[in-house]
């Protein structure tokens, strides 16, 4: 929009921002009250958050989710209770609404029992990628309706927590394959599961090896370096990136330690306190996911991953052959493969991150 | 409890509330949201519609406590134009990109039939620009400068009687596109009793003509009461002034008359404080929300339906927007292909014609050349002939000359004296 526009006409090419004149206000006007208005609106609407936990069975995924949200979100499966491990990967989602200090959060947890449990785990990531794409598809279909809803329900996966088994060596081929594919469509936070089986030194060495592995294979986990907007973000996120993957322990039983009631795992040689930074890094994970970066996770999912999916979907029809009178009226395929399919070479493709490279200016 | 989340809950079966056994920490979520908004900055666009000289620029200056523009506009514009100017304001940590759009020349023309159309076109143009951005394949909505008008302040002149026809027509054409807040300008020209009657008359006229003005929202408990009471004070009677006058022992913004001082921020004198409160402090976010979720969606729906896209295809099966778009695109490509063929053929034909014409010209030229060459040859032969004749004549003449000289020399074989005399006599007869 050009200033001093003479005649109103739909402009075909828009400048990114009009020329603005900075102005000094001579007194208090009350503009900052808009922040309160925002808060009121947000509290009224409530928040949504969708998290997916991926990892082999027995790594403590369900327990971790229960510990994160301090409630019985998922039924943690105990070994030896006669429940057979599923033969194929199934995705189970549960949704709960939790409230704290007037803030309502609609939380959806998607569990992936059966991941990596079979003898041949080839393409075991396809159902997961399909599920993620399905959620994007649902949102896209809602968005391109003519009469659309006031608030489109958001079921897109905002964060995927990947549980790495505590072998102490390095990432396994299954992990690498999966992470490569997944980090292009969703925010991935890898964690070292059951970290109570590693000593502190082993933990640090394992962490370094994993970080090197991630770098070698070009896997960008959350928080992604290319989305740091200003120097504060960089500093904060660098600190987090140094500690990724977090070594976590999950527990949903309470024990008495020194007169306090804490969540922990009781063993013969001591009680591992979950919230104690000296014992494990669970507080870091919880702070990252909930207290400081939840909105950021949602933003990146919406502005980057969803947009990439949308570009891919809307461009699909260009690729298909066109003959005279041929019209593609086929519905979207049931499980759309990830944009960078298994044939694509690994490494962060330039096109996917372009959207955030012109990083945020004032709107 | 009227929350969107609860409504969604009722739709889904497998969601239920869960009690937590400890402090998780997501109460910081609204703060995270607010921090992100602070980083991005806010954007607010105001459209001021009113006659020239009614006090639009002054009121905006007073509202935001700055001096935006100095010069007054002329009354002699032939058409209504919209002038937009963007300013960056900052208050503590909130950055606001404020765009003021003024109607220049509104109500000045003798024939006002075309007055409100430019305004409607401008508003539609902003919606169109946003829609274009939204429909792009590679779009960047999060750093898009939103130029859609969030609120329209309609300035009513303080006649004290009723609304003018132009006012009614303009507001009627704008009410489905933008949030309208009517204000009575230069309210210090009306007395209190007249003002009350005027307000009632205006509101009843608006209602009877079916004009939908913006109602301050009353669904949130914290602001419902104040909004409801403000709704009863519409339209606000405002006075704008950036001049400061000493009243008591402080300087206030006011207008000084010989018979008194009208203070802008005094609630007894005018409704300026109410307007500022409602517009900026309480409802800015709601105005932006309404623009996006109601007016823009309405525009979008109408526009897409105009293009022939529907949600339900034939046989009432839900047809996705993309599929109809695809179908239309193929149609368009087929059409374009056909046109291309046509043009190609036309072009080939024209080329052929031109070629024929050029060939003809070439032939003519060639014939002319031959003709000229022949003429030249003939000329040359003739000249050669003439030259030969001439040379023959020269030879004949020189022969004659030689013979006559021989004849001359012969009688000169006599004794010499006579020769000379005869010679002289001959010579003198020559000279």
Coordinates of N, CA, C and O in Angstrom, one line a residue, chain A residues 1 3-6 8 14 16-18 20-33 35 37-47 68-71 73 95-101 103-105 141 143-148 150-151 229-230 290-292 294-295 299 303 307 310-311 315 317-318 322 326 329-330 355 358 360-363, chain B residues 1 3 5 9 14-33 36-37 39-43 63-66 81-89 91-92 95-97 99 118 122 126 129 134 136-139 142-145 219-220 280-285 289-290 293 297 300-301 309 311 321 323 326 329-330:
Chain A
X1 N 0.9 -1.2 0.0 CA 0.0 0.0 0.0 C 0.9 1.2 0.0 O 1.7 1.4 0.9
X3 N 1.8 5.1 0.3 CA 1.2 6.3 0.9 C 0.8 7.3 -0.2 O 1.3 7.3 -1.3
X4 N -0.1 8.1 0.2 CA -0.6 9.1 -0.7 C -1.1 8.5 -2.0 O -0.8 9.0 -3.1
X5 N -1.8 7.4 -1.9 CA -2.2 6.7 -3.1 C -3.3 7.6 -3.7 O -4.3 8.0 -3.0
X6 N -3.2 7.8 -5.0 CA -4.2 8.8 -5.6 C -5.5 8.1 -5.9 O -6.6 8.6 -5.5
X8 N -7.9 4.6 -5.7 CA -8.0 3.2 -5.1 C -8.1 2.2 -6.2 O -9.1 2.2 -6.9
X14 N 2.5 -5.8 -4.8 CA 2.5 -5.1 -3.5 C 3.9 -5.0 -3.0 O 4.6 -5.9 -3.0
X16 N 6.4 -4.9 0.2 CA 6.3 -5.7 1.4 C 5.8 -4.8 2.5 O 5.0 -5.3 3.4
X17 N 6.2 -3.6 2.6 CA 5.7 -2.7 3.7 C 5.7 -1.3 3.2 O 6.6 -0.9 2.5
X18 N 4.7 -0.6 3.6 CA 4.7 0.8 3.1 C 5.8 1.6 3.8 O 6.3 1.3 4.8
X20 N 7.0 4.0 6.3 CA 6.4 4.5 7.5 C 7.2 5.6 8.1 O 8.4 5.6 8.0
X21 N 6.5 6.5 8.8 CA 7.2 7.6 9.4 C 7.1 7.4 10.9 O 6.0 7.2 11.5
X22 N 8.2 7.3 11.6 CA 8.2 7.2 13.0 C 7.7 8.5 13.6 O 8.0 9.6 13.2
X23 N 6.8 8.3 14.6 CA 6.2 9.5 15.2 C 6.4 9.5 16.7 O 6.4 8.4 17.3
X24 N 6.5 10.6 17.3 CA 6.7 10.7 18.7 C 5.3 11.1 19.3 O 4.7 12.0 18.9
X25 N 4.9 10.3 20.3 CA 3.7 10.7 21.0 C 4.0 11.6 22.1 O 4.9 11.4 22.9
X26 N 3.1 12.6 22.3 CA 3.4 13.6 23.3 C 2.9 13.2 24.7 O 3.0 14.0 25.6
X27 N 2.2 12.1 24.8 CA 1.7 11.8 26.1 C 1.2 10.3 26.0 O 1.3 9.6 25.0
X28 N 0.6 9.9 27.1 CA 0.1 8.5 27.2 C -1.2 8.4 26.4 O -2.1 9.2 26.6
X29 N -1.2 7.4 25.6 CA -2.5 7.2 24.8 C -3.2 6.0 25.3 O -4.4 6.0 25.4
X30 N -2.5 4.9 25.6 CA -3.2 3.7 26.1 C -3.1 2.5 25.1 O -3.8 1.6 25.1
X31 N -2.0 2.6 24.2 CA -1.9 1.6 23.2 C -1.6 0.2 23.9 O -2.0 -0.8 23.4
X32 N -0.8 0.3 24.9 CA -0.3 -1.0 25.5 C -1.5 -1.8 26.1 O -1.3 -2.9 26.5
X33 N -2.6 -1.2 26.2 CA -3.8 -1.9 26.7 C -4.1 -3.1 25.8 O -4.9 -4.0 26.2
X35 N -2.3 -5.3 24.9 CA -1.8 -6.6 25.3 C -2.7 -7.3 26.3 O -2.9 -8.5 26.2
X37 N -5.9 -6.9 26.1 CA -7.0 -7.4 25.3 C -6.6 -8.8 24.7 O -7.4 -9.7 24.6
X38 N -5.4 -8.9 24.2 CA -4.9 -10.1 23.7 C -5.0 -11.3 24.7 O -5.4 -12.4 24.3
X39 N -4.6 -10.9 25.9 CA -4.6 -12.0 26.9 C -6.0 -12.5 27.2 O -6.2 -13.7 27.3
X40 N -6.9 -11.5 27.3 CA -8.3 -11.9 27.6 C -8.8 -12.8 26.4 O -9.4 -13.8 26.7
X41 N -8.5 -12.4 25.2 CA -9.0 -13.2 24.1 C -8.4 -14.6 24.1 O -9.1 -15.6 23.9
X42 N -7.1 -14.6 24.4 CA -6.5 -16.0 24.4 C -7.0 -16.9 25.5 O -7.2 -18.0 25.3
X43 N -7.2 -16.3 26.7 CA -7.8 -17.1 27.8 C -9.1 -17.6 27.4 O -9.5 -18.7 27.8
X44 N -9.9 -16.7 26.7 CA -11.3 -17.1 26.4 C -11.2 -18.3 25.4 O -12.0 -19.2 25.5
X45 N -10.4 -18.2 24.4 CA -10.4 -19.2 23.4 C -9.8 -20.5 23.8 O -10.1 -21.5 23.3
X46 N -8.8 -20.4 24.7 CA -8.2 -21.7 25.1 C -7.0 -22.0 24.2 O -6.9 -21.4 23.1
X47 N -6.2 -22.9 24.6 CA -5.0 -23.2 23.8 C -5.1 -24.7 23.3 O -5.8 -25.5 24.0
X68 N 5.1 -35.4 32.4 CA 5.1 -34.1 31.9 C 3.9 -33.3 32.3 O 4.0 -32.2 32.8
X69 N 2.8 -34.0 32.2 CA 1.5 -33.3 32.5 C 0.9 -33.6 33.8 O -0.3 -33.3 34.1
X70 N 1.7 -34.3 34.6 CA 1.3 -34.7 36.0 C -0.1 -35.2 36.1 O -0.9 -34.8 36.9
X71 N -0.5 -36.1 35.1 CA -1.8 -36.7 35.2 C -1.8 -38.0 34.4 O -0.8 -38.2 33.6
X73 N -2.3 -39.4 31.5 CA -2.7 -39.2 30.1 C -2.9 -40.5 29.4 O -3.8 -40.8 28.8
X95 N -7.1 -37.2 23.8 CA -7.2 -35.8 23.9 C -7.8 -35.5 25.3 O -8.8 -36.1 25.7
X96 N -7.2 -34.6 26.0 CA -7.7 -34.1 27.3 C -7.6 -32.6 27.4 O -6.9 -32.0 26.7
X97 N -8.5 -32.1 28.2 CA -8.5 -30.7 28.5 C -8.0 -30.5 29.9 O -8.6 -31.0 30.8
X98 N -6.9 -29.8 30.0 CA -6.4 -29.5 31.4 C -6.4 -28.0 31.6 O -6.3 -27.2 30.7
X99 N -6.6 -27.7 32.9 CA -6.7 -26.3 33.2 C -5.8 -25.9 34.4 O -5.6 -26.7 35.3
X100 N -5.2 -24.8 34.2 CA -4.3 -24.3 35.3 C -4.4 -22.8 35.4 O -4.1 -22.1 34.4
X101 N -4.8 -22.3 36.5 CA -4.9 -20.8 36.7 C -5.7 -20.2 35.6 O -5.4 -19.1 35.1
X103 N -6.1 -21.0 32.6 CA -5.7 -21.2 31.3 C -6.1 -22.6 30.9 O -5.7 -23.6 31.6
X104 N -6.9 -22.7 29.8 CA -7.3 -24.1 29.4 C -6.5 -24.5 28.3 O -6.2 -23.8 27.3
X105 N -6.0 -25.8 28.4 CA -5.2 -26.3 27.3 C -5.8 -27.6 26.9 O -6.0 -28.5 27.6
X141 N -7.8 -28.6 4.0 CA -9.1 -28.7 3.5 C -10.0 -27.7 4.2 O -10.9 -27.1 3.5
X143 N -9.1 -25.0 5.5 CA -8.7 -23.6 5.1 C -9.2 -23.2 3.8 O -9.4 -22.0 3.5
X144 N -9.3 -24.1 2.8 CA -9.7 -23.7 1.5 C -11.2 -23.8 1.2 O -11.6 -23.6 0.1
X145 N -11.9 -24.1 2.2 CA -13.4 -24.1 2.1 C -13.8 -22.6 1.8 O -13.1 -21.7 2.1
X146 N -15.0 -22.5 1.2 CA -15.5 -21.2 0.9 C -16.1 -20.6 2.2 O -15.8 -19.4 2.5
X147 N -16.9 -21.4 2.8 CA -17.5 -20.9 4.1 C -16.7 -21.6 5.2 O -16.9 -22.8 5.4
X148 N -15.7 -20.9 5.8 CA -14.9 -21.7 6.7 C -15.3 -21.2 8.1 O -15.9 -20.2 8.4
X150 N -14.9 -20.2 12.1 CA -14.3 -19.0 12.7 C -12.9 -19.4 13.2 O -11.9 -18.7 13.2
X151 N -12.9 -20.6 13.8 CA -11.6 -21.1 14.4 C -11.4 -22.6 13.9 O -12.2 -23.4 14.3
X229 N 15.7 -15.6 15.6 CA 15.4 -14.3 15.0 C 16.3 -13.2 15.4 O 16.8 -12.4 14.6
X230 N 16.5 -13.1 16.7 CA 17.5 -12.0 17.1 C 18.5 -12.6 18.1 O 18.5 -13.8 18.4
X290 N 6.9 -26.8 27.5 CA 5.7 -26.2 28.1 C 5.9 -24.7 28.5 O 5.1 -23.9 28.1
X291 N 6.9 -24.5 29.2 CA 7.0 -23.2 29.9 C 7.5 -22.1 29.0 O 7.2 -20.9 29.1
X292 N 8.4 -22.4 28.0 CA 9.0 -21.3 27.3 C 8.8 -21.4 25.8 O 8.6 -20.4 25.1
X294 N 6.4 -23.4 23.9 CA 5.2 -24.0 23.4 C 4.6 -23.2 22.2 O 4.3 -23.7 21.1
X295 N 4.5 -21.9 22.4 CA 4.0 -21.0 21.4 C 4.9 -21.0 20.2 O 4.5 -21.0 19.0
X299 N 4.1 -22.0 16.4 CA 4.3 -21.0 15.3 C 5.1 -21.6 14.2 O 4.8 -21.5 13.0
X303 N 3.8 -21.8 10.5 CA 4.4 -20.9 9.5 C 5.3 -21.6 8.5 O 5.5 -21.2 7.4
X307 N 3.1 -24.6 5.8 CA 3.2 -23.9 4.5 C 4.0 -24.8 3.5 O 3.6 -24.8 2.3
X310 N 1.6 -27.2 2.3 CA 0.6 -26.6 1.4 C 1.2 -26.4 0.0 O 0.6 -26.6 -1.0
X311 N 2.4 -25.9 0.0 CA 3.1 -25.6 -1.3 C 3.2 -26.9 -2.1 O 2.9 -27.0 -3.3
X315 N 1.2 -27.7 -5.6 CA 2.0 -27.8 -6.8 C 1.9 -29.2 -7.4 O 2.3 -29.4 -8.5
X317 N -0.4 -30.7 -8.7 CA -1.2 -30.9 -10.0 C -0.3 -30.4 -11.1 O -0.6 -30.7 -12.3
X318 N 0.7 -29.6 -10.9 CA 1.6 -29.2 -12.0 C 2.4 -30.3 -12.5 O 2.8 -30.4 -13.7
X322 N -0.9 -33.5 -18.3 CA -2.2 -32.9 -18.6 C -2.5 -33.1 -20.1 O -1.8 -32.8 -20.9
X326 N -8.4 -33.2 -19.7 CA -8.2 -34.1 -18.5 C -8.3 -33.2 -17.3 O -7.7 -32.2 -17.2
X329 N -9.8 -34.9 -10.6 CA -10.8 -34.8 -9.6 C -10.6 -35.8 -8.5 O -11.5 -36.1 -7.7
X330 N -9.5 -36.4 -8.5 CA -9.2 -37.5 -7.5 C -9.1 -36.8 -6.1 O -8.5 -35.8 -6.0
X355 N 10.8 -19.8 4.0 CA 9.7 -18.9 4.5 C 10.2 -18.1 5.7 O 9.8 -17.0 5.9
X358 N 13.2 -14.8 5.4 CA 12.8 -13.4 5.5 C 12.2 -13.3 6.8 O 11.0 -13.3 7.0
X360 N 10.8 -12.5 10.7 CA 9.7 -11.6 11.1 C 10.1 -10.1 11.1 O 11.0 -9.8 11.8
X361 N 9.3 -9.4 10.4 CA 9.3 -7.9 10.7 C 8.0 -7.5 11.3 O 7.2 -8.4 11.5
X362 N 7.9 -6.3 11.6 CA 6.6 -5.9 12.3 C 5.5 -6.1 11.2 O 5.7 -5.8 10.1
X363 N 4.4 -6.6 11.7 CA 3.3 -6.8 10.7 C 2.5 -5.6 10.5 O 2.5 -4.7 11.3
Chain B
X1 N -19.8 -20.6 31.2 CA -18.5 -20.6 30.7 C -18.6 -20.7 29.1 O -19.1 -21.7 28.6
X3 N -16.4 -20.8 26.3 CA -15.1 -20.8 25.6 C -15.2 -21.7 24.4 O -15.9 -22.6 24.4
X5 N -13.0 -23.7 23.5 CA -12.6 -25.0 23.8 C -13.7 -25.9 24.3 O -13.9 -27.0 23.9
X9 N -15.3 -29.3 22.9 CA -15.5 -30.4 23.7 C -16.8 -31.1 23.5 O -16.9 -32.3 23.4
X14 N -14.3 -38.0 22.6 CA -13.2 -38.7 23.4 C -12.4 -37.6 24.1 O -11.2 -37.9 24.3
X15 N -12.9 -36.4 24.3 CA -12.1 -35.5 25.1 C -12.7 -35.4 26.5 O -14.0 -35.3 26.6
X16 N -11.9 -35.3 27.5 CA -12.5 -35.1 28.8 C -11.6 -34.3 29.6 O -10.4 -34.3 29.3
X17 N -12.1 -33.7 30.6 CA -11.2 -32.9 31.5 C -10.4 -33.8 32.4 O -10.9 -34.8 32.8
X18 N -9.2 -33.4 32.7 CA -8.4 -34.2 33.5 C -7.8 -33.3 34.6 O -7.5 -32.2 34.4
X19 N -7.8 -33.8 35.8 CA -7.3 -33.0 36.9 C -5.8 -33.3 37.0 O -5.4 -34.5 36.9
X20 N -5.0 -32.3 37.3 CA -3.6 -32.6 37.4 C -3.2 -32.6 38.8 O -3.8 -32.0 39.7
X21 N -2.2 -33.4 39.1 CA -1.8 -33.5 40.5 C -0.7 -32.6 40.9 O -0.1 -32.7 42.0
X22 N -0.3 -31.7 40.1 CA 0.8 -30.8 40.5 C 0.9 -29.7 39.5 O 0.0 -29.5 38.6
X23 N 1.8 -28.9 39.7 CA 2.0 -27.7 38.9 C 2.7 -28.0 37.6 O 3.9 -28.5 37.7
X24 N 2.1 -27.8 36.5 CA 2.8 -28.2 35.3 C 3.5 -26.9 34.7 O 4.7 -27.0 34.3
X25 N 2.8 -25.8 34.7 CA 3.5 -24.6 34.3 C 3.0 -24.0 33.0 O 3.6 -23.1 32.4
X26 N 1.9 -24.4 32.4 CA 1.5 -23.8 31.2 C 0.6 -22.6 31.4 O 0.0 -22.0 30.4
X27 N 0.6 -22.1 32.6 CA -0.1 -20.8 32.8 C 0.6 -19.7 32.2 O 0.1 -18.6 32.0
X28 N 1.9 -20.0 31.8 CA 2.7 -18.9 31.1 C 2.3 -18.8 29.6 O 2.8 -18.0 28.9
X29 N 1.4 -19.7 29.2 CA 1.0 -19.6 27.7 C 0.5 -18.3 27.2 O 1.0 -17.8 26.2
X30 N -0.4 -17.6 27.9 CA -0.8 -16.3 27.4 C 0.4 -15.3 27.3 O 0.5 -14.5 26.4
X31 N 1.3 -15.5 28.3 CA 2.5 -14.6 28.2 C 3.3 -14.9 27.0 O 3.9 -14.0 26.4
X32 N 3.5 -16.2 26.7 CA 4.3 -16.5 25.5 C 3.6 -15.9 24.3 O 4.3 -15.4 23.4
X33 N 2.3 -16.0 24.2 CA 1.6 -15.5 23.1 C 1.8 -14.0 23.0 O 2.1 -13.4 21.9
X36 N 5.2 -13.0 21.8 CA 5.4 -13.2 20.4 C 4.7 -12.0 19.6 O 5.3 -11.4 18.7
X37 N 3.6 -11.5 20.1 CA 2.9 -10.4 19.5 C 3.7 -9.1 19.6 O 3.8 -8.3 18.7
X39 N 6.9 -9.0 19.8 CA 8.0 -9.1 18.8 C 7.5 -8.7 17.4 O 8.2 -8.0 16.7
X40 N 6.3 -9.2 17.1 CA 5.9 -9.0 15.7 C 5.4 -7.5 15.5 O 5.4 -7.0 14.4
X41 N 4.9 -6.9 16.6 CA 4.3 -5.6 16.4 C 2.9 -5.7 16.1 O 2.4 -6.7 15.6
X42 N 2.2 -4.6 16.3 CA 0.7 -4.6 15.9 C 0.5 -3.6 14.8 O 1.3 -2.8 14.5
X43 N -0.7 -3.8 14.2 CA -1.0 -3.1 13.0 C -2.5 -2.7 13.1 O -3.3 -3.5 13.4
X63 N -6.4 12.0 19.2 CA -6.6 10.6 19.7 C -5.2 10.0 20.0 O -5.0 9.4 21.0
X64 N -4.3 10.2 19.1 CA -3.0 9.6 19.3 C -1.9 10.6 19.8 O -0.7 10.2 19.9
X65 N -2.4 11.8 20.2 CA -1.5 12.7 20.9 C -0.2 13.0 20.1 O 0.9 13.1 20.7
X66 N -0.3 13.1 18.8 CA 0.8 13.5 18.0 C 0.3 14.5 16.9 O -0.8 14.7 16.7
X81 N -10.9 11.2 -3.3 CA -9.7 10.4 -3.4 C -9.4 9.9 -2.0 O -9.9 10.6 -1.0
X82 N -8.7 8.8 -1.9 CA -8.4 8.3 -0.5 C -6.9 8.4 -0.4 O -6.1 8.0 -1.2
X83 N -6.5 9.0 0.7 CA -5.1 9.3 1.0 C -4.7 8.5 2.2 O -5.3 8.6 3.3
X84 N -3.7 7.6 2.1 CA -3.3 6.8 3.2 C -1.9 7.1 3.6 O -1.0 7.3 2.8
X85 N -1.7 7.1 4.9 CA -0.4 7.4 5.5 C -0.1 6.5 6.6 O -1.0 6.3 7.5
X86 N 1.1 6.0 6.7 CA 1.4 5.0 7.8 C 2.4 5.6 8.7 O 3.4 6.2 8.3
X87 N 2.2 5.4 10.0 CA 3.0 5.9 11.0 C 3.4 4.8 12.0 O 2.7 3.8 12.2
X88 N 4.6 5.0 12.6 CA 5.0 4.0 13.6 C 5.0 4.6 14.9 O 5.7 5.6 15.2
X89 N 4.2 4.1 15.8 CA 4.2 4.6 17.2 C 4.7 3.6 18.1 O 4.6 2.4 17.9
X91 N 4.8 2.7 22.4 CA 4.5 3.0 23.8 C 5.0 1.9 24.6 O 4.5 0.8 24.4
X92 N 5.9 2.2 25.6 CA 6.6 1.2 26.3 C 7.1 0.1 25.4 O 8.0 0.4 24.6
X95 N 4.8 -1.9 19.8 CA 5.0 -1.1 18.6 C 3.7 -1.2 17.8 O 3.2 -2.3 17.5
X96 N 3.3 0.0 17.3 CA 2.0 0.0 16.6 C 2.3 0.6 15.2 O 2.8 1.7 15.1
X97 N 1.9 -0.1 14.1 CA 2.0 0.5 12.8 C 0.6 1.0 12.5 O -0.3 0.2 12.2
X99 N -2.1 3.1 10.3 CA -2.3 3.7 9.0 C -3.6 4.5 9.1 O -4.7 4.0 9.5
X118 N -15.6 5.4 -4.5 CA -14.2 5.2 -4.3 C -13.8 4.6 -2.9 O -12.9 3.8 -2.8
X122 N -11.9 1.2 -2.4 CA -10.6 1.1 -1.6 C -10.6 0.0 -0.6 O -9.7 -0.8 -0.5
X126 N -8.2 -3.5 -0.5 CA -7.4 -4.1 0.5 C -7.7 -5.5 0.8 O -6.8 -6.4 1.0
X129 N -6.3 -7.6 -2.0 CA -4.8 -7.8 -1.8 C -4.5 -8.9 -0.8 O -3.7 -9.8 -1.0
X134 N -3.3 -14.7 0.3 CA -3.7 -15.9 0.9 C -3.8 -17.1 -0.1 O -3.6 -18.2 0.3
X136 N -2.0 -17.4 -2.7 CA -0.8 -17.7 -3.4 C -0.3 -19.1 -3.0 O -0.6 -19.6 -1.9
X137 N 0.5 -19.7 -3.8 CA 1.1 -21.0 -3.4 C 2.2 -20.8 -2.4 O 2.2 -21.3 -1.3
X138 N 3.1 -19.9 -2.8 CA 4.2 -19.6 -1.8 C 3.8 -18.3 -1.2 O 4.0 -17.2 -1.7
X139 N 3.3 -18.4 0.0 CA 2.8 -17.1 0.6 C 3.6 -16.9 1.9 O 4.2 -17.8 2.5
X142 N 2.8 -14.3 7.7 CA 3.1 -13.9 9.0 C 3.9 -12.6 9.0 O 3.9 -11.9 10.0
X143 N 4.5 -12.2 7.8 CA 5.1 -10.9 7.8 C 4.5 -10.1 6.7 O 5.1 -9.2 6.2
X144 N 3.2 -10.3 6.5 CA 2.5 -9.5 5.5 C 1.9 -8.3 6.2 O 1.3 -8.3 7.3
X145 N 2.1 -7.1 5.5 CA 1.6 -5.9 6.2 C 0.1 -5.8 5.9 O -0.3 -5.7 4.8
X219 N -19.7 -9.9 25.4 CA -19.7 -11.3 25.8 C -18.6 -11.6 26.9 O -18.7 -12.7 27.5
X220 N -17.7 -10.8 27.1 CA -16.7 -11.1 28.1 C -17.0 -10.3 29.3 O -17.2 -9.1 29.3
X280 N -9.2 2.5 21.4 CA -7.8 2.0 21.6 C -7.7 1.1 22.8 O -7.1 0.0 22.7
X281 N -8.2 1.5 24.0 CA -7.8 0.8 25.2 C -8.6 -0.5 25.3 O -8.1 -1.4 25.9
X282 N -9.8 -0.5 24.9 CA -10.6 -1.7 25.2 C -10.9 -2.6 24.0 O -10.9 -3.8 24.2
X283 N -11.0 -2.1 22.8 CA -11.6 -2.9 21.8 C -10.7 -3.0 20.5 O -11.2 -3.5 19.5
X284 N -9.5 -2.6 20.6 CA -8.7 -2.6 19.3 C -8.6 -4.0 18.8 O -8.7 -4.3 17.6
X285 N -8.3 -4.9 19.7 CA -8.1 -6.3 19.3 C -9.4 -6.9 18.7 O -9.4 -7.6 17.7
X289 N -10.2 -8.4 15.0 CA -10.7 -9.8 14.9 C -12.0 -9.8 14.1 O -12.1 -10.6 13.2
X290 N -12.9 -8.8 14.3 CA -14.1 -8.7 13.5 C -13.8 -8.5 12.1 O -14.4 -9.1 11.2
X293 N -12.4 -12.0 10.8 CA -13.3 -13.2 10.8 C -14.7 -12.9 10.2 O -15.3 -13.8 9.8
X297 N -14.1 -12.6 5.7 CA -14.6 -13.8 5.3 C -15.8 -13.7 4.4 O -15.9 -14.4 3.4
X300 N -14.4 -12.7 1.1 CA -13.7 -13.9 0.4 C -14.8 -14.8 -0.1 O -14.7 -15.3 -1.3
X301 N -15.8 -15.0 0.7 CA -16.9 -16.0 0.2 C -17.5 -15.5 -1.1 O -17.7 -16.2 -2.0
X309 N -16.7 -20.9 -7.9 CA -16.3 -22.0 -7.0 C -17.3 -22.3 -6.0 O -17.8 -21.3 -5.4
X311 N -18.7 -25.0 -2.6 CA -18.2 -26.1 -1.7 C -18.9 -27.4 -2.1 O -18.4 -28.5 -1.9
X321 N -12.5 -27.0 -2.9 CA -12.1 -25.8 -3.7 C -11.0 -26.1 -4.7 O -11.1 -25.6 -5.8
X323 N -10.4 -28.8 -6.3 CA -10.8 -29.5 -7.5 C -11.4 -28.6 -8.5 O -11.2 -28.7 -9.6
X326 N -8.9 -26.6 -10.0 CA -8.2 -27.4 -11.0 C -9.0 -27.5 -12.3 O -8.5 -27.2 -13.4
X329 N -8.9 -24.4 -14.1 CA -7.6 -24.1 -14.7 C -7.4 -24.9 -16.0 O -6.8 -24.3 -16.9
X330 N -7.9 -26.1 -16.0 CA -7.7 -26.9 -17.3 C -8.6 -26.2 -18.4 O -8.1 -26.1 -19.5

